[in-house]
Amino acid sequence: MPGTGGGVVDRLTPTPELVVSGRRLVTPQGVRPGHVCVTGGLITAVTDTDPGPAAARLDAGEQYVLPGLIDSHVHFRTPGLTHKEDWEHGSRAAVRGGVTTVMDMPNTVPPTLTPGTASAKAALIGGHSLVDYRFHLGLDPDRPELLADLDARVATSVKIFMAGHHTAPTVVRDPDQLEKAFAAAAQGGVQLVLHAEDDGLFALLDSWWGEPGSYLEYEARRPRTGGIVAVAKVLELVRRHGTRAHILHLSSAEEADLVCAARAAGLPVTFEVTGHHLSFTDKDTRRLGARTRLSPSIRGTDDQDRLWRALRDGQVATLGSDHAPHTVEEKTRGVAQSPPGLPGVQELAVAVWTGMRRRWPEEHPDTAAVRLARHLSARPAELFRLPGKGRLEAGADADLVFLAPDVPWMLSAGDVESKCGWSAYEGWTFTGRIERTLRAGRTVWDASTGSYGAHDGRLLGAAPAPTPSAGTAGTEAPTP
């Protein structure tokens, strides 16, 4: 297209509705100065040359202009659990954190297990979302064969809980059901996303030890062995069936090594790391208790270091928040009754950005910006077939995020947009702040005024399935 890259802008093209200019555009080719031309909610050109007249202009200056971020792991609690989160609050938290697209999990009331429940859920969300969205369907343990014929217009991914907790009503404990689900998903080209911990192992430990009585022992009562055993089972099923599998909220060094070894052996398996596991350790859980109670548990410093190394080396596929708000009343129950989970979609990008800058101070910030865009935009868009998302280039949706890379600021309770009203990051001093978020070329968050845009986010369809790769029968995930 004329005007893309460094060429001369075609003066016969229509006047853009919006031009975003800046010296740090984060494009698939790297960080560069230039101008993003937007018309009809789409990027029409990314050019070095000023395109001339435009209906509106925004100058990002020295701020990074990133593609809209994608959080592929949120629990916005609609339907049935809206006393602790809803789409208006959740999507405000998202755009304030630079997220323009979310993928919502199925453990609602009722759970989102069928095309009918997905349609009913979408009807409730319409007109209430600042972000675009798509759903992970849940697996019905009694009907795993449905994955062989799943309509991509409904979902391209299905969540499997291999261990249960307070909000996970559909747990797959039967090995035969799990095998059938992997076989059907491979047949239907479905991407599985998994809470990979072994429920039977935890039940065995609980029958011996009893449930934890304090947060001093919480991580030891939900140990890494649960994840290691489950990941090993997943890898064997992937090997047998060729199913594409994505391990959610991976928490330990051993699990990371297993998945990396499996990928090196050619298996189509990937993994996610959450901002929480990068930000906190088990020492924080001992100190903060329910505020950082997660499932899987937050682990030790060595595990956290391994997860950061996985991010630095490109072994991670996606970054997710596992945004899972609960009310203060729910979180202050006894240890056994307090549900795991905490809000995080608002904090995800700035927490990871701050961590990268502090852990690797010698690294050029451009490298960190490209990494953030890769794992919070491009990779989730590829993995979950989100059309028009994840890249700052002509033809993509005009979802843009302005990141001021060096601004220090402290998160207070008054900044929290989640309906639950609290954050485990309260009192943190971050480096880097989201100054503006645009979806489809329109501002949905402006930090200078504290204002939001229109609640007209849309339910996303599916991009075409990737062309099968040699030797993988179409199961190969994006490369690191």
XYZ file of N, CA and C in Angstrom, residues 119-235:
351
model
N -24.077 -17.438 23.639
C -24.936 -16.425 23.038
C -25.655 -15.602 24.107
N -26.145 -16.269 25.146
C -26.828 -15.567 26.227
C -25.871 -14.631 26.965
N -24.644 -15.065 27.133
C -23.626 -14.239 27.788
C -23.313 -13.004 26.941
N -23.158 -13.191 25.638
C -22.888 -12.061 24.747
C -24.024 -11.045 24.778
N -25.246 -11.518 24.884
C -26.392 -10.611 24.928
C -26.364 -9.737 26.179
N -25.884 -10.283 27.271
C -25.782 -9.506 28.504
C -24.677 -8.454 28.438
N -23.625 -8.737 27.675
C -22.457 -7.851 27.623
C -22.664 -6.695 26.642
N -23.391 -6.919 25.563
C -23.563 -5.902 24.527
C -23.976 -4.554 25.090
N -23.240 -3.498 24.718
C -23.532 -2.158 25.192
C -22.929 -1.816 26.530
N -22.137 -2.734 27.103
C -21.546 -2.500 28.424
C -20.029 -2.632 28.437
N -19.407 -2.800 27.272
C -17.977 -3.106 27.248
C -17.182 -2.038 26.509
N -16.115 -1.576 27.130
C -15.172 -0.663 26.482
C -14.181 -1.414 25.598
N -14.115 -2.729 25.740
C -13.142 -3.532 25.006
C -13.858 -4.497 24.066
N -13.140 -4.937 23.034
C -13.609 -6.054 22.231
C -13.363 -7.340 23.017
N -14.094 -8.407 22.688
C -14.028 -9.584 23.537
C -14.332 -10.849 22.750
N -13.867 -11.935 23.323
C -14.138 -13.276 22.815
C -14.164 -14.200 24.026
N -14.781 -15.349 23.875
C -14.932 -16.270 25.004
C -14.116 -17.541 24.787
N -13.528 -18.037 25.877
C -13.103 -19.436 25.928
C -14.330 -20.240 26.378
N -14.742 -21.190 25.589
C -15.827 -22.062 26.006
C -15.282 -23.037 27.056
N -16.122 -23.514 27.929
C -15.710 -24.517 28.903
C -16.011 -25.915 28.405
N -15.245 -26.879 28.881
C -15.487 -28.273 28.527
C -16.569 -28.859 29.424
N -17.563 -29.463 28.811
C -18.540 -30.268 29.543
C -17.911 -31.652 29.714
N -17.528 -32.028 30.930
C -16.821 -33.307 31.108
C -17.610 -34.511 30.615
N -18.925 -34.387 30.584
C -19.747 -35.513 30.148
C -19.960 -35.554 28.638
N -19.506 -34.519 27.928
C -19.713 -34.475 26.474
C -18.451 -33.973 25.762
N -17.307 -34.588 25.998
C -16.072 -34.110 25.375
C -16.088 -34.221 23.860
N -16.928 -35.105 23.318
C -16.977 -35.290 21.859
C -17.464 -34.048 21.124
N -18.095 -33.098 21.825
C -18.591 -31.886 21.173
C -17.459 -31.037 20.594
N -16.256 -31.218 21.092
C -15.128 -30.416 20.610
C -14.771 -30.743 19.168
N -15.162 -31.910 18.694
C -14.837 -32.295 17.323
C -15.598 -31.461 16.303
N -16.719 -30.856 16.711
C -17.557 -30.104 15.773
C -17.830 -28.683 16.270
N -16.938 -28.103 17.055
C -17.162 -26.778 17.600
C -17.118 -25.732 16.492
N -18.146 -24.910 16.421
C -18.245 -23.849 15.432
C -17.286 -22.726 15.813
N -16.345 -22.382 14.917
C -15.355 -21.343 15.200
C -15.999 -19.981 15.413
N -17.247 -19.801 14.967
C -17.936 -18.541 15.219
C -18.335 -18.421 16.689
N -18.399 -19.549 17.383
C -18.719 -19.557 18.810
C -17.449 -19.446 19.641
N -16.455 -20.259 19.343
C -15.190 -20.250 20.070
C -14.158 -21.036 19.277
N -12.898 -20.651 19.437
C -11.786 -21.411 18.856
C -10.953 -22.073 19.947
N -11.340 -21.858 21.207
C -10.570 -22.377 22.328
C -11.527 -22.872 23.409
N -11.076 -23.884 24.142
C -11.885 -24.495 25.196
C -11.028 -24.660 26.446
N -11.599 -24.230 27.578
C -10.892 -24.307 28.859
C -11.194 -25.635 29.552
N -10.123 -26.249 30.048
C -10.250 -27.461 30.850
C -9.641 -27.204 32.225
N -10.425 -27.432 33.257
C -9.933 -27.404 34.626
C -9.548 -28.824 35.019
N -8.274 -29.040 35.300
C -7.821 -30.338 35.783
C -7.792 -30.390 37.303
N -8.056 -29.255 37.948
C -8.171 -29.196 39.404
C -9.276 -28.219 39.742
N -9.912 -28.434 40.868
C -11.039 -27.605 41.234
C -10.696 -26.571 42.280
N -11.492 -25.510 42.315
C -11.474 -24.551 43.405
C -12.858 -23.923 43.484
N -12.992 -22.826 44.187
C -14.299 -22.300 44.551
C -15.176 -21.928 43.353
N -14.582 -21.518 42.247
C -15.379 -21.083 41.097
C -15.165 -21.972 39.875
N -14.710 -23.200 40.083
C -14.471 -24.118 38.968
C -15.410 -25.314 39.085
N -16.639 -25.184 38.577
C -17.636 -26.243 38.777
C -17.468 -27.439 37.856
N -16.713 -27.308 36.778
C -16.605 -28.400 35.807
C -15.155 -28.866 35.734
N -14.771 -29.726 36.640
C -13.402 -30.227 36.732
C -13.334 -31.610 36.089
N -12.297 -31.819 35.263
C -12.123 -33.103 34.588
C -11.163 -33.951 35.422
N -11.725 -34.937 36.103
C -10.924 -35.826 36.948
C -10.754 -37.214 36.322
N -11.628 -37.560 35.409
C -11.628 -38.890 34.795
C -10.621 -38.919 33.653
N -9.596 -39.772 33.714
C -8.597 -39.838 32.633
C -9.215 -40.148 31.269
N -10.270 -40.955 31.256
C -10.910 -41.289 29.988
C -11.580 -40.067 29.370
N -12.229 -39.232 30.201
C -12.834 -37.993 29.701
C -11.769 -37.054 29.152
N -10.652 -36.974 29.858
C -9.568 -36.094 29.410
C -9.007 -36.571 28.071
N -8.816 -37.866 27.946
C -8.319 -38.427 26.683
C -9.278 -38.128 25.539
N -10.570 -38.313 25.777
C -11.554 -38.043 24.742
C -11.568 -36.564 24.360
N -11.384 -35.694 25.338
C -11.375 -34.263 25.042
C -10.191 -33.893 24.159
N -9.011 -34.434 24.437
C -7.836 -34.133 23.619
C -8.009 -34.684 22.203
N -8.571 -35.865 22.090
C -8.774 -36.450 20.766
C -9.783 -35.638 19.966
N -10.887 -35.235 20.605
C -11.908 -34.462 19.897
C -11.402 -33.082 19.532
N -10.638 -32.461 20.418
C -10.086 -31.138 20.118
C -9.126 -31.194 18.941
N -8.320 -32.235 18.878
C -7.420 -32.389 17.730
C -8.216 -32.551 16.440
N -9.279 -33.327 16.489
C -10.117 -33.531 15.308
C -10.781 -32.234 14.868
N -11.228 -31.416 15.829
C -11.925 -30.174 15.504
C -11.033 -28.964 15.350
N -9.710 -29.127 15.528
C -8.803 -27.986 15.410
C -8.983 -26.967 16.514
N -9.378 -27.428 17.682
C -9.656 -26.540 18.816
C -8.394 -26.349 19.652
N -8.144 -25.110 20.053
C -7.056 -24.806 20.971
C -7.528 -25.055 22.403
N -6.888 -25.992 23.097
C -7.207 -26.205 24.501
C -6.398 -25.251 25.373
N -7.045 -24.692 26.388
C -6.347 -23.913 27.407
C -6.626 -24.600 28.736
N -5.588 -24.780 29.536
C -5.705 -25.691 30.664
C -5.226 -25.088 31.974
N -6.068 -25.283 33.000
C -5.591 -25.157 34.371
C -4.983 -26.508 34.705
N -3.663 -26.608 34.594
C -2.976 -27.893 34.665
C -2.394 -28.119 36.056
N -3.261 -28.562 36.965
C -2.838 -29.088 38.257
C -3.616 -30.377 38.477
N -3.034 -31.310 39.216
C -3.648 -32.620 39.380
C -4.536 -32.642 40.623
N -5.839 -32.705 40.393
C -6.801 -32.656 41.487
C -6.681 -33.870 42.404
N -6.406 -35.023 41.822
C -6.277 -36.227 42.631
C -5.087 -36.162 43.578
N -4.009 -35.584 43.115
C -2.834 -35.438 43.965
C -3.141 -34.524 45.154
N -3.834 -33.412 44.884
C -4.187 -32.498 45.975
C -5.142 -33.166 46.961
N -6.094 -33.939 46.457
C -7.023 -34.641 47.340
C -6.280 -35.633 48.227
N -5.285 -36.304 47.664
C -4.480 -37.244 48.437
C -3.749 -36.527 49.563
N -3.128 -35.389 49.239
C -2.417 -34.632 50.267
C -3.369 -34.111 51.334
N -4.544 -33.626 50.910
C -5.512 -33.101 51.884
C -5.990 -34.198 52.831
N -6.148 -35.415 52.293
C -6.612 -36.511 53.151
C -5.561 -36.874 54.187
N -4.318 -36.553 53.922
C -3.228 -36.856 54.854
C -2.981 -35.703 55.822
N -2.847 -34.486 55.238
C -2.509 -33.307 56.036
C -3.728 -32.594 56.605
N -4.835 -32.675 55.891
C -5.937 -31.778 56.188
C -5.729 -30.462 55.436
N -6.744 -29.616 55.416
C -6.646 -28.344 54.690
C -5.751 -27.376 55.441
N -5.090 -26.449 54.722
C -4.181 -25.504 55.394
C -4.923 -24.633 56.396
N -4.275 -24.394 57.532
C -4.890 -23.574 58.562
C -4.388 -22.155 58.583
N -3.314 -21.883 57.830
C -2.788 -20.519 57.763
C -2.089 -20.328 56.431
N -1.855 -19.072 56.081
C -1.178 -18.777 54.822
C 0.321 -19.044 54.902
N 0.843 -19.293 56.099
C 2.244 -19.675 56.225
C 2.509 -21.009 55.536
N 1.480 -21.864 55.451
C 1.655 -23.186 54.861
C 0.879 -23.370 53.562
N 0.303 -22.297 53.036
C -0.592 -22.444 51.889
C 0.134 -22.998 50.665
N 1.281 -22.429 50.319
C 1.979 -22.869 49.104
C 2.409 -24.325 49.225
N 2.830 -24.743 50.426
C 3.249 -26.131 50.616
C 2.080 -27.101 50.506
N 0.869 -26.652 50.798
C -0.305 -27.524 50.708
C -0.873 -27.598 49.284
N -0.424 -26.709 48.411
C -0.785 -26.772 46.982
C 0.513 -26.721 46.175
N 1.334 -27.785 46.305
C 2.728 -27.732 45.865
C 2.897 -27.845 44.356
N 4.118 -27.585 43.957
C 4.501 -27.633 42.539
C 4.266 -29.003 41.935
N 4.311 -30.047 42.750
C 4.103 -31.392 42.204
C 2.753 -31.524 41.522
N 1.738 -30.783 42.006
C 0.438 -30.823 41.339
C 0.518 -30.341 39.910
N 1.275 -29.277 39.681
C 1.444 -28.759 38.330
C 2.338 -29.637 37.477
N 3.407 -30.141 38.065
C 4.343 -30.976 37.303
C 3.650 -32.249 36.809
N 2.907 -32.893 37.694
C 2.195 -34.124 37.307
C 1.188 -33.828 36.195
N 0.427 -32.737 36.348
C -0.594 -32.412 35.343
C 0.030 -32.051 34.005
N 1.101 -31.268 34.024
C 1.755 -30.893 32.769
C 2.300 -32.135 32.069
N 2.862 -33.050 32.822
C 3.354 -34.287 32.217
C 2.221 -35.061 31.535
N 1.047 -35.101 32.170
C -0.113 -35.759 31.552
C -0.523 -35.051 30.273
N -0.544 -33.715 30.318
C -0.913 -32.945 29.129
C 0.045 -33.230 27.982
N 1.329 -33.240 28.276
C 2.317 -33.452 27.212
C 2.164 -34.832 26.577
